[in-house]
Structure formats: structure tokens, C-alpha cells
Short mmCIF file of C-alpha atoms in Angstrom, two decimals:
data_model
loop_
_atom_site.label_atom_id
_atom_site.label_comp_id
_atom_site.label_asym_id
_atom_site.label_seq_id
_atom_site.Cartn_x
_atom_site.Cartn_y
_atom_site.Cartn_z
CA MET A 103 39.89 114.64 120.01
CA THR A 104 39.34 114.75 124.18
CA GLN A 105 41.77 116.73 126.23
CA ALA A 106 43.29 113.40 127.75
CA GLY A 107 44.06 112.15 124.17
CA LYS A 108 45.56 115.58 123.27
CA LYS A 109 47.72 115.44 126.27
CA LYS A 110 48.57 112.11 125.47
CA LYS A 111 49.73 112.66 122.07
CA ARG A 112 51.72 115.71 123.12
CA ALA A 113 53.28 113.33 125.43
CA VAL A 114 54.38 110.78 123.13
CA ASN A 115 55.91 113.70 120.27
CA ARG A 116 57.90 114.92 123.08
CA SER A 117 59.12 111.12 123.91
CA ILE A 118 60.01 110.80 120.24
CA MET A 119 61.76 114.10 119.98
CA LEU A 120 63.78 113.50 123.14
CA ALA A 121 64.75 110.01 121.64
CA LYS A 122 65.82 111.35 118.36
CA LYS A 123 67.79 114.03 120.26
CA ILE A 124 69.55 111.34 122.23
CA ILE A 125 70.28 109.28 119.14
CA ILE A 126 71.89 112.26 117.55
CA LYS A 127 73.73 113.11 119.97
CA ASP A 128 75.34 110.29 121.26
CA GLY A 129 75.25 108.08 117.99
CA GLY A 130 72.49 105.82 119.04
CA THR A 131 74.43 104.58 122.43
CA PRO A 132 74.97 105.76 125.90
CA GLN A 133 78.09 107.80 126.42
CA GLY A 134 81.22 105.50 127.57
CA ILE A 135 83.76 105.73 130.05
CA GLY A 136 85.39 109.06 130.41
CA SER A 137 86.04 111.85 127.61
CA PRO A 138 86.74 110.79 124.26
CA SER A 139 90.40 109.92 124.08
CA VAL A 140 93.14 108.79 121.42
CA TYR A 141 93.29 105.57 124.16
CA HIS A 142 90.02 104.68 123.11
CA ALA A 143 90.82 104.67 119.61
CA VAL A 144 94.20 102.72 120.19
CA ILE A 145 92.50 99.80 122.60
CA VAL A 146 89.88 99.42 119.44
CA ILE A 147 92.37 99.15 116.72
CA PHE A 148 94.48 96.84 118.85
CA LEU A 149 92.03 94.30 120.03
CA GLU A 150 90.61 94.06 116.20
CA PHE A 151 93.91 93.51 114.26
CA PHE A 152 95.14 91.25 117.63
CA ALA A 153 92.38 89.03 117.00
CA TRP A 154 92.97 88.91 112.95
CA GLY A 155 96.99 88.60 113.66
CA LEU A 156 96.29 85.23 116.01
CA LEU A 157 94.55 83.89 112.62
CA THR A 158 97.49 84.19 110.42
CA ALA A 159 98.96 80.22 110.73
CA PRO A 160 95.32 78.69 110.63
CA THR A 161 94.13 81.23 107.90
CA LEU A 162 96.76 79.66 105.80
CA VAL A 163 96.13 76.11 106.57
CA VAL A 164 92.46 76.54 105.72
CA LEU A 165 93.16 78.52 102.44
CA HIS A 166 95.08 75.77 101.20
CA GLU A 167 92.63 72.97 102.37
CA THR A 168 89.93 74.46 100.85
CA PHE A 169 91.17 75.83 97.55
CA PRO A 170 93.80 73.00 97.04
CA LYS A 171 94.36 73.21 93.45
CA HIS A 172 93.93 77.23 92.77
CA THR A 173 95.38 78.60 96.31
CA PHE A 174 97.07 81.50 95.16
CA LEU A 175 94.24 82.57 92.67
CA MET A 176 91.19 82.39 94.91
CA ASN A 177 93.42 83.96 97.42
CA GLY A 178 93.55 86.93 95.16
CA LEU A 179 90.29 86.78 94.58
CA ILE A 180 88.92 87.10 97.88
CA GLN A 181 91.29 89.69 99.16
CA GLY A 182 90.43 91.87 95.63
CA VAL A 183 87.30 91.55 96.25
CA LYS A 184 87.61 92.96 99.63
CA GLY A 185 89.62 95.33 98.77
CA LEU A 186 87.58 96.88 96.15
CA LEU A 187 84.57 97.00 98.32
CA SER A 188 86.40 98.81 100.89
CA PHE A 189 87.49 101.28 98.43
CA LEU A 190 83.57 101.69 97.07
CA SER A 191 82.17 101.94 100.42
CA ALA A 192 84.90 104.18 102.49
CA PRO A 193 83.77 107.63 101.42
CA LEU A 194 80.13 107.03 102.16
CA ILE A 195 80.60 105.62 105.47
CA GLY A 196 82.82 108.53 106.35
CA ALA A 197 79.86 110.41 105.38
CA LEU A 198 77.38 109.00 107.43
CA SER A 199 79.95 108.81 110.40
CA ASP A 200 79.66 112.78 109.85
CA VAL A 201 75.95 112.58 110.33
CA TRP A 202 75.27 109.69 113.07
CA GLY A 203 78.43 109.99 114.92
CA ARG A 204 81.56 107.67 115.10
CA LYS A 205 80.62 105.39 117.87
CA SER A 206 77.99 103.72 115.63
CA PHE A 207 80.13 103.49 113.14
CA LEU A 208 83.00 101.99 114.78
CA LEU A 209 80.77 99.42 116.27
CA LEU A 210 79.43 98.35 112.85
CA THR A 211 82.84 98.01 110.86
CA VAL A 212 84.75 96.14 114.15
CA PHE A 213 81.46 93.77 113.97
CA PHE A 214 81.31 92.83 110.45
CA THR A 215 85.03 92.84 110.17
CA CYS A 216 85.09 90.30 112.63
CA ALA A 217 82.27 88.27 111.98
CA PRO A 218 83.94 85.71 109.46
CA ILE A 219 86.39 84.65 112.60
CA PRO A 220 84.07 82.08 114.15
CA LEU A 221 83.22 80.42 110.73
CA MET A 222 86.88 79.62 109.97
CA LYS A 223 86.18 76.08 112.35
CA ILE A 224 82.40 76.26 111.27
CA SER A 225 82.39 76.58 107.31
CA PRO A 226 85.59 77.32 105.77
CA TRP A 227 83.59 78.03 102.55
CA TRP A 228 81.25 80.73 104.18
CA TYR A 229 84.33 82.01 106.17
CA PHE A 230 86.01 82.92 102.93
CA ALA A 231 82.81 84.20 101.35
CA VAL A 232 81.86 86.23 104.58
CA ILE A 233 85.46 87.79 104.38
CA SER A 234 85.16 88.71 100.73
CA VAL A 235 81.83 90.53 101.75
CA SER A 236 83.00 92.11 105.02
CA GLY A 237 85.09 94.14 102.84
CA VAL A 238 82.27 96.75 102.54
CA PHE A 239 82.68 97.43 106.31
CA ALA A 240 86.51 96.67 106.25
CA VAL A 241 87.22 100.62 107.05
CA THR A 242 87.69 100.69 110.77
CA PHE A 243 91.00 102.78 109.94
CA SER A 244 88.97 105.73 108.21
CA VAL A 245 86.12 105.87 111.17
CA VAL A 246 89.15 105.80 113.99
CA PHE A 247 91.46 108.25 112.08
CA ALA A 248 87.89 110.29 111.95
CA TYR A 249 87.45 109.82 116.19
CA VAL A 250 91.06 110.80 116.71
CA ALA A 251 90.94 114.38 114.54
CA ASP A 252 87.53 114.82 116.11
CA ILE A 253 89.28 115.15 119.64
CA THR A 254 92.53 116.60 118.88
CA GLN A 255 94.13 119.91 117.54
CA GLU A 256 95.92 120.36 114.26
CA HIS A 257 99.55 120.29 116.00
CA GLU A 258 98.55 116.99 118.12
CA ARG A 259 97.20 114.79 115.04
CA SER A 260 100.11 113.70 113.67
CA MET A 261 101.45 112.29 116.86
CA ALA A 262 98.24 111.00 117.63
CA TYR A 263 97.96 109.18 114.07
CA GLY A 264 101.29 107.96 114.73
CA LEU A 265 100.47 106.17 117.86
CA VAL A 266 97.24 104.46 116.09
CA SER A 267 99.85 103.39 113.35
CA ALA A 268 102.27 102.21 116.16
CA THR A 269 99.57 100.28 118.07
CA PHE A 270 98.59 98.42 114.70
CA ALA A 271 102.00 97.55 113.86
CA ALA A 272 102.77 96.17 117.47
CA SER A 273 99.47 93.94 117.63
CA LEU A 274 100.52 92.41 114.16
CA VAL A 275 104.15 92.10 115.83
CA THR A 276 103.24 89.84 118.49
CA SER A 277 99.95 87.95 117.53
CA PRO A 278 100.99 85.69 114.88
CA ALA A 279 103.53 84.29 117.22
CA ILE A 280 101.02 83.69 119.87
CA GLY A 281 98.51 82.26 117.46
CA ALA A 282 101.19 79.98 115.79
CA TYR A 283 102.24 78.93 119.41
CA LEU A 284 98.89 77.88 120.82
CA GLY A 285 97.83 76.23 117.27
CA ARG A 286 100.89 73.88 117.60
CA ALA A 287 100.23 73.12 121.47
CA TYR A 288 96.58 72.84 121.52
CA GLY A 289 94.95 73.09 117.88
CA ASP A 290 93.51 75.60 115.61
CA SER A 291 90.27 75.44 117.53
CA LEU A 292 91.47 76.96 120.19
CA VAL A 293 92.90 79.98 118.51
CA VAL A 294 89.69 80.39 116.41
CA VAL A 295 87.88 80.44 120.12
CA LEU A 296 90.47 83.23 121.75
CA ALA A 297 90.23 85.35 118.49
CA THR A 298 86.48 85.49 118.62
CA ALA A 299 86.77 86.18 122.40
CA ILE A 300 88.98 89.07 121.45
CA ALA A 301 86.81 90.11 119.05
CA LEU A 302 83.86 90.20 121.26
CA LEU A 303 86.03 92.13 123.83
CA ASP A 304 86.28 94.89 121.60
CA ILE A 305 82.84 94.96 120.47
CA CYS A 306 82.11 95.18 124.13
CA PHE A 307 84.82 97.75 124.75
CA ILE A 308 83.16 99.98 122.09
CA LEU A 309 79.32 99.55 123.26
CA VAL A 310 80.32 100.56 127.08
CA ALA A 311 83.55 102.01 127.08
CA VAL A 312 84.26 104.09 123.75
CA PRO A 313 82.67 107.57 124.32
CA GLU A 314 81.18 109.54 121.31
CA SER A 315 83.39 111.87 119.74
CA LEU A 316 81.50 114.25 117.34
CA PRO A 317 80.57 117.16 118.81
CA GLU A 318 76.53 117.67 118.93
CA LYS A 319 77.51 121.24 117.23
CA MET A 320 78.90 119.30 114.16
CA ARG A 321 75.74 117.11 113.83
CA PRO A 322 72.82 118.24 111.17
CA ALA A 323 69.90 119.10 113.01
CA SER A 324 67.67 116.48 111.92
CA TRP A 325 67.56 112.79 110.36
CA GLY A 326 66.98 114.26 107.03
CA ALA A 327 70.68 115.72 106.36
CA PRO A 328 71.54 115.02 102.96
CA ILE A 329 74.90 113.60 101.82
CA SER A 330 75.97 114.56 98.52
CA TRP A 331 76.81 112.17 95.93
CA GLU A 332 80.41 113.97 95.98
CA GLN A 333 80.58 112.71 99.26
CA ALA A 334 80.04 109.18 98.86
CA ASP A 335 81.77 109.06 95.45
CA PRO A 336 84.70 106.95 95.79
CA PHE A 337 86.45 107.87 92.44
CA ALA A 338 86.05 111.77 93.23
CA SER A 339 89.30 112.02 94.28
CA LEU A 340 90.44 110.37 91.12
CA LYS A 341 89.07 112.58 88.92
CA LYS A 342 91.18 115.35 90.04
CA VAL A 343 94.25 113.53 89.00
CA GLY A 344 94.93 114.98 85.85
CA GLN A 345 94.34 118.61 86.21
CA ASP A 346 97.87 119.21 87.77
CA SER A 347 101.20 117.67 86.16
CA ILE A 348 102.97 117.61 89.45
CA VAL A 349 100.15 115.87 90.82
CA LEU A 350 99.71 113.39 87.96
CA LEU A 351 103.36 112.45 88.26
CA ILE A 352 103.06 111.72 92.09
CA CYS A 353 99.60 109.72 91.61
CA ILE A 354 101.21 107.40 88.91
CA THR A 355 104.18 106.63 91.03
CA VAL A 356 102.24 106.01 94.11
CA PHE A 357 100.18 103.75 91.75
CA LEU A 358 102.90 101.63 90.10
CA SER A 359 104.67 101.41 93.57
CA TYR A 360 101.93 100.42 95.65
CA LEU A 361 99.98 98.01 93.34
CA PRO A 362 102.57 95.23 93.79
CA GLU A 363 102.86 96.10 97.44
CA ALA A 364 99.43 95.50 98.33
CA GLY A 365 99.52 92.28 96.23
CA GLN A 366 102.31 91.34 98.16
CA TYR A 367 100.78 91.31 101.24
CA SER A 368 98.02 89.73 100.30
CA SER A 369 99.93 86.72 99.25
CA PHE A 370 103.51 86.61 100.61
CA PHE A 371 102.76 84.86 103.93
CA LEU A 372 100.88 81.99 102.02
CA TYR A 373 103.79 82.21 99.67
CA LEU A 374 106.47 81.51 102.48
CA ARG A 375 104.17 78.72 104.34
CA GLN A 376 103.63 76.40 101.14
CA ILE A 377 106.09 77.47 98.30
CA MET A 378 109.32 77.99 100.55
CA GLY A 379 108.52 75.77 103.21
CA PHE A 380 108.32 77.91 106.29
CA SER A 381 106.81 76.47 109.30
CA SER A 382 104.11 78.49 111.33
CA GLU A 383 106.41 79.76 113.70
CA SER A 384 108.96 81.10 110.89
CA VAL A 385 106.01 82.83 109.35
CA ALA A 386 105.27 84.47 113.00
CA ALA A 387 108.72 85.29 113.49
CA PHE A 388 109.07 86.80 109.80
CA ILE A 389 106.28 88.99 110.59
CA ALA A 390 107.64 90.23 113.75
CA VAL A 391 111.30 90.86 112.67
CA LEU A 392 109.55 92.95 109.66
CA GLY A 393 107.12 94.71 111.61
CA ILE A 394 110.13 95.75 114.08
CA LEU A 395 112.39 96.92 111.33
CA SER A 396 109.63 98.99 109.29
CA ILE A 397 109.13 100.48 112.46
CA ILE A 398 112.61 101.82 112.92
CA ALA A 399 112.66 102.53 109.28
CA GLN A 400 109.63 104.56 108.98
CA THR A 401 110.73 106.86 112.15
CA ILE A 402 114.46 107.01 112.85
CA VAL A 403 115.65 106.22 109.56
CA LEU A 404 113.00 107.99 107.50
CA SER A 405 113.92 111.00 109.93
CA LEU A 406 117.89 110.95 109.01
CA LEU A 407 117.34 110.32 105.40
CA MET A 408 115.07 113.57 105.04
CA ARG A 409 117.40 115.90 106.61
CA SER A 410 120.52 114.46 104.87
CA ILE A 411 119.32 113.84 101.37
CA GLY A 412 115.88 115.35 100.84
CA ASN A 413 112.59 114.49 100.44
CA LYS A 414 112.77 113.49 96.73
CA ASN A 415 115.81 111.50 97.01
CA THR A 416 114.52 109.84 99.83
CA ILE A 417 111.39 108.53 97.59
CA LEU A 418 114.03 107.72 95.02
CA LEU A 419 115.86 105.28 97.60
CA GLY A 420 113.06 103.67 99.19
CA LEU A 421 111.65 102.90 95.16
CA GLY A 422 115.00 101.57 94.91
CA PHE A 423 114.86 99.53 98.15
CA GLN A 424 111.32 97.86 96.89
CA ILE A 425 112.88 97.09 93.57
CA LEU A 426 115.75 95.06 95.01
CA GLN A 427 113.68 93.28 97.63
CA LEU A 428 110.76 92.20 95.09
CA ALA A 429 113.71 91.33 92.72
CA TRP A 430 115.10 89.00 95.51
CA TYR A 431 111.53 87.43 96.32
CA GLY A 432 111.07 86.75 92.93
CA PHE A 433 114.60 84.88 92.06
CA GLY A 434 115.05 83.76 95.88
CA SER A 435 114.76 79.95 96.39
CA GLU A 436 116.18 79.79 99.85
CA PRO A 437 114.76 80.72 102.95
CA TRP A 438 117.46 83.11 104.01
CA MET A 439 116.90 84.80 100.96
CA MET A 440 113.38 85.69 102.26
CA TRP A 441 114.79 86.50 105.46
CA ALA A 442 117.67 89.06 103.86
CA ALA A 443 114.62 90.31 101.32
CA GLY A 444 112.67 91.03 104.35
CA ALA A 445 115.26 93.04 105.55
CA VAL A 446 115.05 95.23 102.44
CA ALA A 447 111.49 95.38 102.75
CA ALA A 448 111.48 97.09 105.85
CA MET A 449 113.66 99.67 104.11
CA SER A 450 111.57 100.36 101.20
CA SER A 451 108.58 101.05 103.59
CA ILE A 452 110.00 104.50 103.55
CA THR A 453 108.55 105.70 100.29
CA PHE A 454 105.17 106.28 101.10
CA PRO A 455 105.74 108.52 104.20
CA ALA A 456 108.22 110.59 102.11
CA VAL A 457 105.51 110.55 99.40
CA SER A 458 103.16 112.23 101.92
CA ALA A 459 105.58 114.54 103.53
CA LEU A 460 106.43 115.67 100.03
CA VAL A 461 102.87 116.56 99.12
CA SER A 462 102.26 118.17 102.60
CA ARG A 463 105.40 120.31 102.03
CA THR A 464 104.92 121.51 98.56
CA ALA A 465 101.17 121.46 98.23
CA ASP A 466 98.87 124.83 99.35
CA ALA A 467 97.56 124.64 102.89
CA ASP A 468 94.34 124.76 101.22
CA GLN A 469 95.05 122.04 98.93
CA GLN A 470 96.21 119.36 101.31
CA GLY A 471 92.93 117.37 101.34
CA VAL A 472 92.56 117.58 97.92
CA VAL A 473 96.08 115.96 97.02
CA GLN A 474 96.26 113.33 100.12
CA GLY A 475 92.76 112.14 99.39
CA MET A 476 94.09 111.68 95.93
CA ILE A 477 96.89 109.54 97.26
CA THR A 478 94.82 107.38 99.22
CA GLY A 479 92.13 106.95 96.66
CA ILE A 480 94.73 105.58 94.69
CA ARG A 481 96.43 103.33 97.66
CA GLY A 482 92.71 102.25 98.19
CA LEU A 483 92.38 101.11 94.60
CA CYS A 484 95.61 99.45 94.74
CA ASN A 485 94.24 97.52 97.67
CA GLY A 486 91.65 95.58 95.19
CA LEU A 487 93.83 95.49 92.10
CA GLY A 488 96.97 94.34 93.49
CA PRO A 489 95.69 90.89 95.36
CA ALA A 490 93.76 89.67 92.35
CA LEU A 491 96.63 90.60 89.59
CA TYR A 492 99.21 88.50 91.98
CA GLY A 493 96.57 85.87 92.49
CA PHE A 494 96.22 85.66 88.57
CA ILE A 495 99.78 85.62 87.88
CA PHE A 496 100.57 82.98 90.09
CA TYR A 497 97.56 80.93 88.29
CA ILE A 498 98.97 81.67 84.46
CA PHE A 499 102.45 80.64 85.56
CA HIS A 500 101.38 77.51 87.47
CA VAL A 501 102.71 78.30 90.87
CA GLU A 502 100.37 75.74 92.82
CA LEU A 503 100.54 72.92 95.34
CA ASN A 504 98.32 70.22 94.61
CA GLU A 505 99.14 68.34 97.81
CA LEU A 506 99.06 69.21 101.41
CA PRO A 507 102.28 70.16 102.79
CA MET A 508 104.32 67.13 103.76
CA PRO A 509 104.90 66.43 107.85
CA GLU A 510 107.23 68.44 109.87
CA SER A 511 110.37 67.43 110.45
CA SER A 512 111.74 66.19 113.47
CA SER A 513 114.04 69.63 113.31
CA GLY A 514 110.73 71.57 113.66
CA GLY A 515 110.91 72.97 110.30
CA THR A 516 108.68 71.79 107.25
CA VAL A 517 109.89 69.62 104.74
CA VAL A 518 110.08 71.69 101.62
CA THR A 519 107.90 70.34 98.69
CA GLN A 520 109.79 69.87 95.28
CA TYR A 521 106.98 70.59 93.31
CA HIS A 522 107.43 74.67 92.86
CA LEU A 523 110.94 74.24 91.74
CA GLN A 524 110.01 71.53 89.46
CA GLN A 525 107.29 73.72 87.59
CA ASN A 526 109.50 77.08 87.97
CA SER A 527 113.15 76.79 88.60
CA ILE A 528 114.30 79.95 86.93
CA ILE A 529 111.70 82.19 88.39
CA PRO A 530 110.15 80.98 91.53
CA GLY A 531 107.94 83.97 92.45
CA PRO A 532 106.61 85.63 88.65
CA PRO A 533 104.21 87.99 90.57
CA PHE A 534 107.19 89.46 92.59
CA LEU A 535 109.58 90.06 89.48
CA PHE A 536 106.39 91.65 87.94
CA GLY A 537 106.24 93.74 90.78
CA ALA A 538 109.89 95.10 90.53
CA CYS A 539 109.39 96.04 86.92
CA SER A 540 106.28 98.00 87.97
CA VAL A 541 108.27 99.91 90.59
CA LEU A 542 111.07 100.59 88.20
CA LEU A 543 108.51 102.26 86.19
CA ALA A 544 107.45 104.45 89.17
CA LEU A 545 111.20 105.11 89.88
CA LEU A 546 111.85 106.33 86.24
CA VAL A 547 108.62 108.58 86.74
CA ALA A 548 109.40 109.95 90.13
CA LEU A 549 112.89 111.12 88.74
CA PHE A 550 110.71 113.90 86.87
CA ILE A 551 108.97 115.33 90.24
CA PRO A 552 110.34 118.57 91.42
CA GLU A 553 111.98 118.53 94.82
CA HIS A 554 110.18 121.94 95.44
CA THR A 555 107.09 123.31 93.53
CA ASN A 556 103.63 124.45 94.61
CA LEU A 557 100.56 121.97 93.78
CA ASN A 558 97.73 123.33 92.74
CA VAL A 559 94.82 121.50 92.06
CA ARG A 560 92.25 123.44 90.03
CA SER A 561 88.98 122.40 91.76
CA SER A 562 86.84 124.95 93.62
CA ASN A 563 84.03 122.43 94.11
CA TRP A 564 86.05 120.25 95.75
CA LYS A 565 87.66 122.99 97.98
CA LYS A 566 84.14 124.02 98.80
CA HIS A 567 83.20 120.42 99.66
CA CYS A 568 86.14 120.08 101.90
CA GLY A 569 85.54 123.02 103.86
CA SER A 570 81.80 122.29 104.51
CA HIS A 571 82.00 118.67 105.22
CA GLY A 572 85.28 118.87 106.83
CA HIS A 573 86.33 115.02 107.63
CA PRO A 574 89.48 113.94 108.93
CA HIS A 575 90.19 111.70 106.22
CA SER A 576 89.93 114.51 103.66
CA PRO A 577 91.31 117.63 104.64
CA GLN A 578 95.07 117.21 106.55
CA ALA A 579 97.02 119.99 107.90
CA PRO A 580 100.77 119.84 106.32
CA GLY A 581 102.51 118.07 109.19
CA GLU A 582 100.02 115.47 109.40
CA ALA A 583 100.54 113.41 106.29
CA LYS A 584 100.72 110.37 108.10
CA GLU A 585 98.70 107.33 107.88
CA PRO A 586 99.47 102.96 108.37
CA LEU A 587 101.50 101.59 105.71
CA LEU A 588 99.12 98.62 106.15
CA GLN A 589 95.59 98.99 105.90
CA ASP A 590 92.63 96.82 106.73
CA THR A 591 92.16 95.05 103.43
CA ASN A 592 96.18 93.92 103.99
CA VAL A 593 95.49 91.97 107.00
#
């Protein structure tokens, strides 16, 4: 080989090594605007869920038009498949983001989560099919929490997570009402175009403005960095449940109480629209009021209850409110009953933060990630099982509409169809009654949880894993047991 050829080969090798170094350092994309901050994460979350919130009313209409005979069953299957895929893929995406950086996976998750939006008007069948498959990447919150943890100290993390959660709630408080108004005034096509534009704006914001948060020193030195099966195994946290009786009681409580909650989130707004005769504006107003009351309950009310009656009693009180809320939904046959039960639902939202606080206060410092990981794993599993279970119960009790909603009356409200009341006059909402029974079992289990007990999860391998692959959605400091009560899969 000539001297010139050797020099050329060396130059090519240097270029390849430089390109690899840039990709490993910056997650494959240029650095964004300024230093990484919580505000970057907040904007990403707000834009994504604002776009989806706009589609609340149009989605309910398209869902019923596409599946007129088995609306609730198909809705449950679609959301159930999406939830299960998210549960299975979340650990792997988290582990890969430890290797390739957060920015790349923020872009990936937002892109695929929002990909179905323009298909709503192009092809409804493809729209719902892509929604189901998009569950593989519908884990934006996991990557956002990783991003936030990269750039915050432990004592700052609870406040940062709270800001992300509040932003998520704020986007869903405002966007359904805006979408319903624009749909009524200008048609659903404009709403879909606007939602698509906001989703594209979010993608462009990530590409241009979001800087990489993962420090270079935390990245592997080469592309060949191994990812263990334990990191990517979605059932890893669930395997640890039986190793401590207290942990087992807490996880059973979470499973029995969150299973109906996940199913309720997937179908309740469709239930209001198609069965209870709510107009699009009424559904949007219901979401807004419920969101505002939930924010108040999870901040002011929760803090007062924790100080006055203690952690365990707060959990029991939250479960009691949830039983009342679900029973009211199950037997309620008038719109005002739904509004009243919604106020109770806001109070029931204190349950999971109280459970997380109990775990963070009683578990050893080096066991926080293990126990919190178990609870998160249980909730992820419920996000897949709950919607499918609710859809199936609606189906076997013949809670269906075989006709499109009747025209809206001159007063602005929808004429309530009598189909549902004729079929199920005693129990209008069977799945909600089933959920109340499930939460009652959770309440009985929670009675046996001690107020003050050290949780000891005997797993040295897990602790070693948490220590060597520290990841924000694994270990948590005692004071940071906060995450949104609504996950990506509940939109």
C-alpha cells in the first residue's frame, strides 16, 4: 500500500472515531439551546399531551363510528394492547437511554406516540392499529424522568418531578375544552390538523432546543456496551414481590386498587359521551374540573391528611373514597351523579402518593429503588390489564350502542338515548361496580399493613444492579416518591 493510501486510510479512521465520539457524546444529534434544565422536559411533556388532549372529543366520535357494535370492547383491547406493550418495553428503552443518551429516546418516544394523530382523518382503522402498536414507544414519562434526574440533585428531584406532573395535568385540563370548542365551531378536521402541528412542533423542539442531559462520563466508552437481561426484563421487579410480607401486602393493595383505576381512565370519557349523554363540551369541562380538584387533593389535602391522621390512615381514606366513587359511577344513571362522583374521584387520587410516601419512609435507603420499582411495575401491568378487563365486562353485560348518538337538542345538550337504560336499568355501569369490589379487597388488605415497619427486600443482585446501572426510574431518594397518577397509556 502506498504512503498516500495509508494516510488516506488513517484520515478515514480518524473521521469515523470522531463521528462515534460525537454520537456517543450528544446522543446522535447536536446539542440544543442552553444547558439541560427541567424546563426543557416540561415543554416536551406539555406539547405532547396538549396535542393528544385536543383529540379527546374527536377520538370518542371516531371510536364509536369505527366500532359501532362493540365500542367498549374494542376500546379496551386497543388500550390494553398499548398498555401491555408499554409495560414490556419501558425497561429496555430505559436501559438503552443509559447507553445512547436521553435526547435520542425523547425524540423516538414522542415521534411514535404522536404518529397516529394525522391518521384519524386519513384512515380510522389504521389510526387505532397504530395507537396499539405505538405502546412500544409510549414511555415518554420514563425518559423525561431520566432526563430530570440527570440534571437535578436528590433534594431537588421531588420538586422537579412535581413540576412535570403538574404540567401534565395542566395540559389535560385545558386542551380537551379547546378541542371540543374548535371541533364544534370549525369541524374535527381542523382539530386533527392543529394537534398534528403541535406534535411536529414538539419534535422540532427536541431536535433543535433540547440539549443532551446524560453526562459523558456516565456513557460507555464504546458502542459494544452490554445491556443485561435484568435491565430489560419488565417482570424483574415483580419477581421480588414475595420476598417480604409487607412488600407483598403493599403490592397487592396497589394492584387491586389501580386495576380498576386504569380501566376507568381508558373508558370513562367514552362512557360519559355515549351512555350518559354528555356533550363534547361537558366531557371537556368534566376533565378540567376533575383535573383541578385532583391537583388540589394531591397537594394541599394530602399534606394536611398526612400530618393529621398519619400515612396508613390516609391510604385507607383514599381507598374508601375510591370505593364510593366507583359505586356511584356503577349505579349512577343521571349526569349530576357523574359530576358528584367526579368530585369524590379527585379525593381518591391521594391513595397512590400516600402509598409511595409510606414506602419511602419505611424502606431502607438502599432499598428505595427496589420497592418503588415493584410498585411501578405493578401499575404498568395494570395499565395493560385494566382497559381490556373493563372492555370485556362492558361486552358481556351488553353495554353497547348500536346506533350513532342522536342529534343535539336546541339547549346544547345531547338527547340521551334510552338504549342503555333499557338494557341495564339496575346497574348502568357494571365494570365500575366490579372495580368497587376490587378496591374493597384492597382496603381489607391495606388494614394489615403496619404504619411503621422497615421493608427489607432480600436481593443483593438487585441492589448491585441498581447501584451499577443507576437510573432515575429505578433508585429514588426517600423524599422523591412522586410520579404522575396518569401515565402515558391513560391518555
